[in-house]
Amino acid sequence: MSTNEWPLWEVFIRSKQGLNHKHVGSLRAPDATLALENARDVYTRRSEGISIWVVESVQIHATDIDEAASFFEPSDTKIYRHPTFYEVPDGVKHM
Amino acid sequence: MTQAEKEIRFQEKIDREIKIEPNDWMPDEYRQTLVRQISQHAHSEIVGMLPEGNWITRAPNLRRKAVLLAKVQDEAGHGLYLYSAVETLGTSREQTIDDLHSGKAKYSSIFNYPALTWADIGTIGWLVDGAAIMNQVALCRTSYGPYARAMVKICKEESFHQRQGYESLMKLCSGTPQQKAMAQDAMNRFWWPALMMFGPSDADSTHSDQSIKWKIKRFTNDELRQSFVDATVAQAEILGLTIPDPNLKWNEARGHYDFSEINWEEFWQVVKGNGPCNKERLAARVKAKEEGAWVREAATAFAKKRAMKKSA
Amino acid sequence: MQESALFEYVLRLSDDSLILAQRLGEWCGHGPILEEDIALTNISLDLIGQAISLYDFAADLEGKGRNHDQLAYLRYENEYKNVLLVEQPNGDFAMTILRQFFFDAFRLPLYEALMQSPEEQLAAIAAKSVKETRYHLKHTSEWVIRMGDGTEESHQRAQAAIDHLWRYTHELFYEDAHDQSLQAAGKVPSMAEIQAKWMATVTSILQEATLEIPKNNWKFDGGREGRHSEHMGYILSDLQYMQRAYPNMEW
């Protein structure tokens, strides 16, 4: 029955100048032009955005959940990448 | 990792309030429960457009017309957010909707009651959206990430729905005796169906325990129903409306209002399709889908043609 | 004379917006797909907003103490001055979109011209509405193209809608003594100018959509003079139901 279901699109919205586009949800649309128009009507009814990106969901490549440990945990031990790792005397300013 | 180990790890995550995301491992039953609950919720938003939608052309002034239109439109949006959440679990929107149309999936029975007067529109906003919000606020902390995020967005948008309903009833209750009577009549018809929105009592609720353990649901049906009654009594007093329940009274010892037993026979009859409007509601949705088929096909065909032209 | 001519002019704009919004409101909950249900509702909401601003302005011009709701809800059928096009039934999605497209293609150049009007309030309403209308026209154009160049069925349905609605499009450019006096005072554009722009838009979009402009140029009109189609009475029965059944109450 579901021969003509429109593709799924992911919607990203920039809420104001200076901020990143952020994922807000998805919708169905037959093509990119209508996906943008649908995103405007579905996701910016309350002035939530000034710019919209849409990406067909099948075009998104994601990390594999089974590889999450090897992908992300190694950075947990590199605490020297964070400023709090270092001690500076109390009197030092602007640092 | 064995199945049992995976299940233990899964439950640990839930217990530590770590959200489950689409690609994470999850028990099949967790997935099925979510699909059932979220789709039921989505269908309720969409079918819920119909009784109110009937009044858009008859709204008594332009401000009310715009408000009602915006509210019903929001419901379409909310249904869409929820269908999107179901899609993250691997079930397409069309499949989900087909399950509604075949009668396999349910929606909230409240929408099988007719909206007969303009006061019903205010009452639906106040009581029906009020009951829904009670449920939805709790669901903002549900364990499945996409569902919780959809609920946060929905709750933010819904906050105007209940208020506009209450404001509209305020106008009626401070208007002529005829208007006040219209409001009371709506209250009389919607009070019990609104209490039924929280579902069967905990003793009869088949999915409740496991859903609470998985934190899909954060409160039981009876807990939410009680909170709703407790919150609504004072609101009715301010309107000057009488809640149609002679046994409604404050119970000092419990710290809650006592109220009469719900007519469960009516509840189950309406759930099973014997409410005043079940057939009309479903027929309207099926008709919209069938009559829209050629539109969806046209857009698909056009997109294919353009893509071919581009690659040629 | 100028005051009453402007009142009449603004009333026509208001009534067009109101009746079309009323028609679009009927779609809510019944659209061919959720996304489009929301889109049609958005257009309807924009039109209600425009109607409110325009009726407020008309009420000021009239100076009889009526408000926008009294103008919108409490007139007799022959006092409504909308074109017949906007009261035509929704029909299928093609009929609704084509009706909207023909209307948007008219409203956009009209608002663009009215933004230059020395009547400041009219110019301000036009400036706000022009953005909404530009979007409506974009959206309906996209759909006309998709239906026309989609499947055989959609092409036929779109062409049937054009063939039916074409007879109502001429009335969009209706002019009488009111218009002429306002044009002479430089307050509103000539309809010939608007019609030329309308025709350019319609020709180019229909061409892209592989659809044809009908050969039959037979015209229907009367709405601008208060003579409506049979549909209008039903529209007003719904619209006015509450106000007529419960007179003098606030909601």
XYZ file of C-alpha atoms in Angstrom:
658
model
C 0.000 0.000 0.000
C 2.800 2.383 0.887
C 4.227 2.864 -2.559
C 4.029 6.624 -2.672
C 5.088 7.705 0.778
C 7.173 10.853 0.498
C 10.757 10.651 1.756
C 11.627 11.658 5.285
C 13.651 14.845 5.824
C 15.500 16.077 8.888
C 15.025 19.735 9.711
C 17.650 22.081 11.147
C 16.859 25.624 12.192
C 18.992 28.663 12.994
C 16.976 30.489 15.614
C 18.941 33.719 15.334
C 22.085 35.215 13.834
C 25.162 33.959 15.610
C 23.799 30.523 16.504
C 24.244 27.155 14.807
C 21.487 25.415 12.935
C 20.022 22.919 15.349
C 18.112 19.718 14.658
C 14.445 20.235 15.500
C 12.688 17.221 14.026
C 11.630 15.668 10.770
C 8.850 15.737 8.205
C 7.771 14.197 4.921
C 8.096 16.011 1.616
C 8.375 15.017 -2.045
C 11.382 17.237 -2.785
C 13.734 19.773 -1.229
C 11.703 22.835 -2.216
C 8.546 21.608 -0.545
C 10.547 20.198 2.365
C 11.756 23.739 3.086
C 8.251 25.161 2.773
C 6.792 22.431 4.953
C 9.528 22.979 7.511
C 8.657 26.674 7.570
C 5.009 25.921 8.289
C 5.593 23.044 10.693
C 8.603 24.235 12.679
C 8.613 28.040 12.605
C 5.011 28.935 13.419
C 6.183 30.881 16.469
C 9.130 32.790 15.034
C 11.549 30.009 15.937
C 13.840 30.579 13.002
C 15.572 32.780 10.472
C 17.141 30.040 8.390
C 16.241 26.424 7.642
C 18.254 23.455 6.408
C 16.633 20.238 5.294
C 18.499 17.008 4.627
C 16.953 13.818 3.367
C 17.170 11.430 6.301
C 18.778 8.656 4.235
C 21.669 11.026 3.479
C 22.726 11.221 7.104
C 25.684 9.082 8.125
C 25.968 8.335 11.805
C 28.475 6.673 14.070
C 27.709 3.077 14.899
C 26.265 2.640 18.365
C 28.333 -0.540 18.832
C 31.506 1.424 18.229
C 30.585 4.198 20.621
C 33.030 3.013 23.269
C 36.021 2.990 20.915
C 34.927 6.215 19.260
C 34.338 8.355 22.277
C 35.747 6.946 25.478
C 39.434 7.413 24.619
C 38.992 11.165 24.906
C 37.625 10.830 28.431
C 41.128 10.198 29.777
C 42.721 13.202 28.088
C 41.898 15.498 30.914
C 44.889 17.728 30.112
C 42.803 19.127 27.243
C 40.647 20.996 29.714
C 41.749 24.236 31.392
C 40.785 22.986 34.844
C 43.650 20.464 34.632
C 46.157 23.236 35.265
C 46.853 25.093 38.470
C 47.755 28.756 38.490
C 48.361 30.900 41.584
C 45.345 32.821 42.893
C 46.819 36.206 42.049
C 47.127 35.569 38.311
C 44.480 37.456 36.401
C 42.987 37.371 32.886
C 43.751 33.684 32.384
C 26.707 -9.924 25.397
C 23.738 -12.170 26.096
C 20.167 -10.992 25.846
C 19.835 -11.054 29.631
C 22.965 -8.922 30.066
C 21.708 -6.446 27.507
C 18.427 -6.166 29.364
C 20.193 -5.544 32.648
C 22.390 -2.853 31.080
C 19.286 -1.301 29.536
C 17.413 -1.174 32.835
C 20.485 0.319 34.551
C 20.493 3.139 32.028
C 16.820 3.787 32.649
C 17.356 3.740 36.412
C 20.165 6.274 36.063
C 17.834 8.538 34.045
C 19.914 8.161 30.887
C 17.682 8.660 27.868
C 17.339 5.905 25.299
C 18.051 7.078 21.753
C 16.884 5.586 18.422
C 19.926 3.455 17.598
C 20.472 2.161 21.132
C 19.728 -1.433 21.922
C 16.281 -1.809 23.460
C 14.055 -4.772 24.297
C 11.513 -5.527 21.578
C 8.700 -5.031 24.010
C 9.979 -1.576 24.953
C 9.981 -0.654 21.267
C 6.496 -2.062 20.729
C 5.111 -0.339 23.789
C 6.530 2.959 22.599
C 5.202 2.537 19.076
C 1.779 1.728 20.471
C 1.713 4.576 22.975
C 3.261 7.306 20.808
C 1.167 6.426 17.777
C -1.975 6.374 19.885
C -0.981 9.785 21.110
C -0.308 11.017 17.564
C -3.647 9.696 16.317
C -5.388 11.485 19.186
C -3.916 14.790 18.047
C -5.058 14.225 14.478
C -8.521 12.873 15.204
C -8.811 15.580 17.849
C -8.690 18.171 15.076
C -12.093 17.072 13.817
C -14.595 18.045 16.547
C -12.985 21.468 16.941
C -12.372 21.863 13.234
C -16.130 21.639 12.752
C -16.468 24.978 14.495
C -13.851 26.974 12.599
C -16.367 28.263 10.062
C -18.848 29.057 12.848
C -16.564 30.788 15.366
C -18.464 33.799 16.736
C -15.897 36.512 15.971
C -12.695 36.962 14.022
C -10.394 36.762 17.027
C -11.918 33.456 18.141
C -11.780 32.176 14.601
C -8.056 32.874 14.337
C -7.374 31.386 17.773
C -9.301 28.217 17.022
C -7.666 27.819 13.637
C -4.220 28.276 15.169
C -5.018 25.783 17.892
C -6.312 23.091 15.554
C -3.298 23.728 13.338
C -1.021 23.161 16.324
C -2.672 19.802 16.807
C -1.719 18.839 13.265
C 1.829 19.905 14.132
C 1.808 17.881 17.335
C 0.549 14.819 15.528
C 3.369 15.315 13.065
C 6.044 15.612 15.792
C 4.741 12.400 17.325
C 4.600 10.491 14.032
C 8.209 11.589 13.570
C 9.071 10.115 16.960
C 7.445 6.838 15.883
C 9.503 6.902 12.673
C 12.690 6.866 14.753
C 11.568 3.456 16.028
C 11.449 2.075 12.499
C 7.751 2.407 11.752
C 6.853 4.750 8.888
C 4.097 7.297 9.220
C 2.020 5.629 6.539
C 2.164 2.283 8.352
C 1.187 3.965 11.589
C -1.725 5.737 9.936
C -2.858 2.576 8.179
C -3.074 0.916 11.585
C -5.412 3.679 12.704
C -7.569 3.336 9.629
C -7.824 -0.430 9.918
C -8.965 -0.075 13.529
C -5.849 -1.774 14.885
C -4.573 1.359 16.601
C -6.607 3.443 19.013
C -6.880 7.138 19.816
C -8.248 8.986 22.787
C -11.939 8.225 23.184
C -12.764 11.793 24.122
C -12.803 12.714 20.444
C -15.649 10.311 19.839
C -17.930 12.723 21.646
C -19.583 15.453 19.581
C -18.853 19.202 19.846
C -22.402 20.534 19.810
C -22.180 24.160 20.885
C -19.644 26.946 20.945
C -19.243 26.341 24.688
C -17.933 22.879 23.835
C -14.954 24.521 22.149
C -13.997 26.389 25.309
C -14.645 23.288 27.382
C -12.487 21.115 25.155
C -9.671 23.634 25.575
C -10.068 23.797 29.322
C -10.901 20.215 30.334
C -9.693 18.068 27.464
C -6.466 19.952 26.840
C -6.100 20.322 30.603
C -6.273 16.560 31.029
C -3.940 16.022 28.105
C -1.410 18.480 29.481
C -1.431 16.677 32.841
C -0.311 13.606 30.972
C 2.061 15.397 28.636
C 3.967 17.331 31.276
C 4.738 14.008 32.948
C 5.869 12.612 29.601
C 8.476 15.342 29.087
C 10.675 13.131 31.288
C 9.839 9.867 29.554
C 12.822 7.576 28.968
C 12.803 7.605 25.153
C 14.674 10.673 23.890
C 12.701 11.535 20.714
C 9.401 11.116 22.561
C 10.553 13.308 25.454
C 11.801 16.000 23.059
C 8.528 15.964 21.122
C 6.640 16.306 24.393
C 8.718 19.284 25.499
C 7.924 21.063 22.256
C 4.256 20.101 22.476
C 3.895 21.248 26.081
C 5.462 24.598 25.226
C 2.971 25.120 22.410
C -0.020 23.687 24.243
C 0.182 26.086 27.115
C -1.986 28.504 25.135
C -4.590 25.865 24.331
C -5.916 25.426 27.815
C -5.748 29.142 28.559
C -7.712 30.141 25.466
C -10.392 27.604 26.394
C -10.645 28.921 29.908
C -10.727 32.507 28.709
C -13.490 31.675 26.260
C -15.528 30.046 29.046
C -14.885 33.044 31.290
C -16.629 35.163 28.648
C -19.618 32.818 28.590
C -19.841 32.513 32.355
C -19.785 36.272 32.814
C -22.198 36.788 29.913
C -25.951 36.282 29.623
C -27.838 33.491 31.459
C -28.151 31.762 28.104
C -24.378 31.766 27.674
C -23.817 30.553 31.206
C -26.288 27.714 30.663
C -24.469 26.803 27.464
C -21.219 26.555 29.430
C -22.783 24.422 32.174
C -24.301 22.103 29.597
C -20.895 21.612 27.989
C -19.358 20.943 31.411
C -22.039 18.338 32.127
C -21.315 16.486 28.912
C -17.518 16.696 28.983
C -16.615 16.146 32.635
C -16.828 12.363 32.700
C -15.333 11.766 29.265
C -12.450 14.041 30.347
C -11.813 11.884 33.423
C -11.907 8.812 31.198
C -9.026 10.270 29.174
C -6.570 8.984 31.769
C -7.466 5.435 30.788
C -8.603 2.416 32.788
C -8.035 2.342 36.511
C -4.647 1.024 37.606
C -6.172 -2.287 38.616
C -7.355 -2.869 35.039
C -4.464 -1.333 33.179
C -2.575 -4.052 31.333
C 0.626 -2.237 30.441
C 1.060 -0.028 33.453
C 3.654 -1.763 35.660
C 6.225 -2.450 32.979
C 5.770 1.026 31.510
C 6.470 2.609 34.866
C 9.546 0.424 35.355
C 10.854 1.483 31.952
C 9.902 5.057 32.738
C 7.848 5.297 29.582
C 5.101 6.430 31.904
C 6.092 8.365 34.993
C 2.759 8.250 36.825
C -0.123 5.806 36.837
C -3.499 6.548 35.265
C -5.182 6.966 38.640
C -2.468 9.279 39.967
C -2.820 11.566 36.970
C -6.610 11.474 37.113
C -6.500 12.483 40.781
C -4.118 15.374 40.059
C -6.449 16.550 37.338
C -9.509 16.530 39.584
C -7.584 18.288 42.345
C -6.439 21.015 39.969
C -9.762 21.499 38.217
C -12.180 21.964 41.129
C -10.970 25.451 41.993
C -10.922 26.457 38.316
C -14.575 25.441 37.992
C -15.445 27.465 41.081
C -13.940 30.618 39.591
C -16.052 30.085 36.482
C -19.087 29.464 38.669
C -19.709 26.094 37.034
C -20.889 23.020 38.904
C -18.999 19.782 38.421
C -21.632 17.136 37.698
C -20.701 14.782 40.532
C -22.674 14.798 43.799
C -19.920 12.825 45.530
C -17.162 15.265 44.748
C -15.739 16.490 48.044
C -12.437 17.282 49.717
C -10.986 14.448 51.744
C -8.840 15.961 54.460
C -7.221 12.652 55.408
C -6.132 11.836 51.848
C -5.366 15.440 50.948
C -7.286 14.926 47.713
C -10.797 15.238 46.347
C -12.963 12.138 46.410
C -15.115 11.584 43.352
C -17.610 9.055 42.010
C -16.706 5.905 40.181
C -16.403 6.363 36.420
C -18.954 4.586 34.250
C -16.530 1.957 32.973
C -19.087 0.291 30.784
C -19.398 3.502 28.795
C -15.608 3.803 28.744
C -15.094 0.346 27.239
C -18.007 0.700 24.830
C -16.548 3.908 23.393
C -13.060 2.388 23.217
C -14.516 -0.542 21.292
C -16.015 1.766 18.680
C -19.496 2.414 20.039
C -19.164 6.063 20.946
C -21.390 8.716 19.384
C -18.869 9.700 16.696
C -16.363 6.842 16.264
C -17.498 6.021 12.762
C -17.610 9.602 11.533
C -14.165 10.398 12.907
C -12.486 7.440 11.308
C -14.386 7.904 8.066
C -13.195 11.523 7.857
C -9.563 10.472 8.275
C -9.817 7.650 5.739
C -11.486 10.003 3.259
C -8.734 12.610 3.660
C -6.104 9.983 3.004
C -7.861 8.456 0.013
C -8.736 11.765 -1.588
C -5.196 12.986 -1.042
C -3.595 9.966 -2.702
C -3.445 11.521 -6.167
C -1.862 14.680 -4.699
C 0.904 12.731 -3.011
C 1.446 10.656 -6.147
C 1.643 13.774 -8.305
C 4.369 15.307 -6.167
C 6.327 12.067 -6.161
C 6.055 11.748 -9.933
C 7.153 15.344 -10.388
C 10.168 14.870 -8.112
C 11.223 11.817 -10.110
C 10.886 13.667 -13.404
C 12.986 16.553 -12.158
C 15.638 14.261 -10.734
C 15.876 12.500 -14.097
C 16.171 15.772 -15.957
C 18.979 16.830 -13.633
C 20.982 13.651 -14.060
C 20.380 13.544 -17.827
C -17.105 61.050 -2.103
C -13.453 60.050 -1.685
C -14.115 58.727 1.823
C -16.966 56.542 0.709
C -15.061 55.389 -2.356
C -12.138 54.362 -0.184
C -14.505 52.649 2.248
C -15.966 50.641 -0.600
C -12.498 49.814 -1.923
C -11.205 48.607 1.433
C -14.376 46.650 2.087
C -13.832 44.690 -1.116
C -10.303 43.801 -0.051
C -11.587 42.766 3.396
C -14.423 40.645 2.075
C -12.146 38.850 -0.376
C -9.799 37.981 2.479
C -12.544 36.908 4.843
C -14.482 34.682 2.489
C -11.370 32.999 1.149
C -10.109 32.420 4.713
C -13.480 30.919 5.557
C -13.217 28.524 2.629
C -9.669 27.505 3.499
C -10.713 26.934 7.099
C -12.945 24.134 5.859
C -9.822 22.178 4.915
C -8.452 22.082 8.440
C -8.241 18.422 9.442
C -8.958 17.134 5.941
C -5.819 17.978 3.932
C -4.130 15.474 1.611
C -1.164 15.201 3.972
C -0.484 16.716 7.381
C 2.185 19.100 6.144
C -0.211 20.579 3.583
C -3.043 20.770 6.102
C -0.782 23.012 8.152
C 0.231 25.054 5.107
C -3.368 25.755 4.057
C -4.254 26.727 7.611
C -1.357 29.161 7.652
C -2.680 30.867 4.542
C -6.117 31.045 6.112
C -4.676 32.591 9.282
C -2.807 35.211 7.264
C -6.014 36.107 5.457
C -7.991 36.438 8.698
C -5.281 38.742 10.010
C -5.476 40.823 6.841
C -9.269 40.917 7.071
C -9.128 42.214 10.648
C -6.732 45.047 9.736
C -8.714 45.939 6.642
C -12.107 45.897 8.393
C -10.685 48.048 11.189
C -9.569 50.556 8.588
C -12.905 50.381 6.771
C -14.735 50.936 10.059
C -12.627 54.055 10.721
C -13.379 55.387 7.255
C -17.062 54.753 7.704
C -17.082 56.512 11.064
C -20.332 54.930 12.246
C -18.806 53.221 15.253
C -18.899 49.729 13.785
C -15.999 47.392 14.597
C -14.356 44.709 12.479
C -16.650 41.970 13.744
C -19.788 43.928 12.984
C -18.564 44.478 9.460
C -17.481 40.885 9.040
C -20.510 39.248 10.629
C -23.510 41.514 10.511
C -24.236 42.470 6.955
C -26.719 41.048 4.481
C -25.506 38.982 1.599
C -25.832 41.745 -0.988
C -23.648 43.991 1.176
C -20.652 41.676 0.851
C -18.451 42.784 -2.032
C -16.055 39.886 -2.491
C -15.421 38.470 -5.951
C -17.218 35.273 -6.915
C -13.881 33.470 -7.216
C -13.253 33.315 -3.469
C -16.671 31.897 -2.621
C -16.350 28.944 -5.007
C -16.389 25.612 -3.172
C -13.096 23.959 -2.230
C -13.666 21.038 -4.582
C -10.596 18.841 -4.744
C -7.095 19.965 -3.808
C -6.508 21.139 -7.395
C -9.561 23.406 -7.290
C -8.489 24.893 -3.951
C -4.905 25.472 -5.026
C -5.830 26.972 -8.395
C -8.388 29.279 -6.782
C -5.714 30.370 -4.334
C -3.089 30.721 -7.038
C -5.290 32.954 -9.213
C -6.077 35.049 -6.167
C -2.472 35.310 -4.934
C -1.257 36.267 -8.402
C -3.741 39.148 -8.254
C -3.168 40.176 -4.668
C 0.619 40.360 -4.859
C 0.890 43.092 -7.522
C -2.077 44.860 -5.954
C -0.445 45.028 -2.540
C 2.880 45.987 -4.104
C 1.175 48.930 -5.751
C -0.822 49.871 -2.662
C 2.382 50.078 -0.624
C 3.006 53.286 -2.600
C -0.410 54.724 -1.819
C -0.522 58.127 -0.097
C -3.247 56.637 2.107
C -0.826 55.761 4.888
C -2.890 53.164 6.684
C -3.690 51.337 3.481
C -0.013 51.434 2.519
C 0.939 50.033 5.933
C -1.531 47.148 5.689
C -0.277 46.425 2.181
C 3.336 46.441 3.353
C 2.606 43.851 6.023
C 0.397 41.720 3.801
C 2.699 41.734 0.803
C 5.190 39.423 2.530
C 2.487 36.943 3.432
C 1.046 37.062 -0.060
C 4.429 36.604 -1.723
C 4.839 33.397 0.241
C 1.322 32.214 -0.597
C 1.998 32.738 -4.279
C 5.277 30.862 -4.059
C 3.623 27.934 -2.329
C 0.607 27.715 -4.618
C 2.839 28.105 -7.693
C 4.951 25.167 -6.540
C 1.812 23.068 -6.293
C 0.374 24.177 -9.631
C 3.626 23.104 -11.251
C 3.680 19.755 -9.436
C 0.084 18.957 -10.278
C 0.392 20.074 -13.877
C 3.634 18.206 -14.491
C 2.972 15.327 -12.069
C 0.789 12.403 -13.087
C -1.820 12.193 -15.802
C -4.547 12.344 -13.189
C -3.132 15.392 -11.441
C -2.660 17.139 -14.773
C -6.292 16.512 -15.687
C -7.550 17.672 -12.331
C -5.478 20.851 -12.467
C -6.606 21.612 -16.004
C -10.244 20.976 -15.043
C -9.884 23.413 -12.151
C -8.426 26.065 -14.456
C -11.156 25.537 -17.024
C -13.806 25.942 -14.357
C -12.292 28.870 -12.459
C -11.167 30.897 -15.451
C -14.623 32.481 -15.884
C -14.314 33.960 -12.368
C -10.867 35.467 -12.795
C -11.952 38.427 -14.913
C -13.869 39.883 -12.007
C -10.668 40.326 -10.022
C -10.012 43.367 -12.219
C -13.463 44.899 -11.877
C -13.574 48.673 -11.824
C -16.357 51.164 -11.241
C -16.684 54.842 -10.383
C -15.221 54.283 -6.909
C -12.028 52.855 -8.341
C -11.805 55.519 -10.995
C -12.087 58.380 -8.531
C -9.407 56.810 -6.316
C -7.187 56.191 -9.326
C -7.601 59.783 -10.431
C -6.475 60.883 -6.983
C -3.418 58.615 -7.293
C -4.412 56.498 -4.317
C -4.812 53.126 -5.976
C -3.349 51.494 -9.102
C -5.310 50.957 -12.281
C -6.638 47.458 -12.642
C -5.291 47.210 -16.174
C -1.811 47.462 -14.711
C -2.558 44.723 -12.140
C -4.148 42.525 -14.759
C -1.068 42.702 -16.970
C 1.123 41.534 -14.083
C -1.371 38.849 -13.150
C -1.420 37.556 -16.693
C 2.370 37.429 -16.818
C 2.541 35.355 -13.626
C -0.261 33.043 -14.654
C 1.170 32.507 -18.121
C 4.636 31.659 -16.902
C 3.544 29.297 -14.116
C 0.960 27.494 -16.228
C 3.526 27.104 -18.950
C 6.010 25.556 -16.549
C 3.211 23.317 -15.325
C 2.403 22.240 -18.905
C -1.140 23.535 -18.363
C -3.204 25.605 -20.763
C -5.010 28.879 -20.557
C -8.623 28.248 -21.619
C -9.778 29.509 -24.997
C -13.248 30.246 -23.673
C -13.255 33.770 -22.302
C -16.818 33.819 -21.054
C -17.038 35.859 -17.836
C -18.956 35.613 -14.618
C -19.218 38.551 -12.257
C -21.523 40.298 -9.812
C -19.764 39.783 -6.499
C -18.304 43.283 -6.464
C -21.862 44.603 -6.743
C -23.246 42.266 -4.104
C -24.758 39.697 -6.490
C -23.318 36.395 -5.400
C -23.472 32.732 -6.316
C -25.752 30.287 -4.513
C -22.778 29.241 -2.414
C -22.606 32.544 -0.613
C -25.752 32.028 1.437
C -24.370 28.835 2.915
C -21.037 30.460 3.666
C -22.816 33.227 5.546
C -25.104 30.779 7.376
C -22.026 29.211 8.913
C -20.108 32.438 9.376
C -22.982 34.336 10.962
C -24.629 31.466 12.817
C -23.530 32.447 16.314
C -24.049 36.172 15.829
C -27.527 35.666 14.400
C -28.646 32.954 16.834
C -27.369 34.827 19.897
C -27.584 38.513 19.052
C -25.728 41.158 21.050
C -23.578 38.802 23.079
C -19.840 38.839 23.596
C -17.727 35.803 22.961
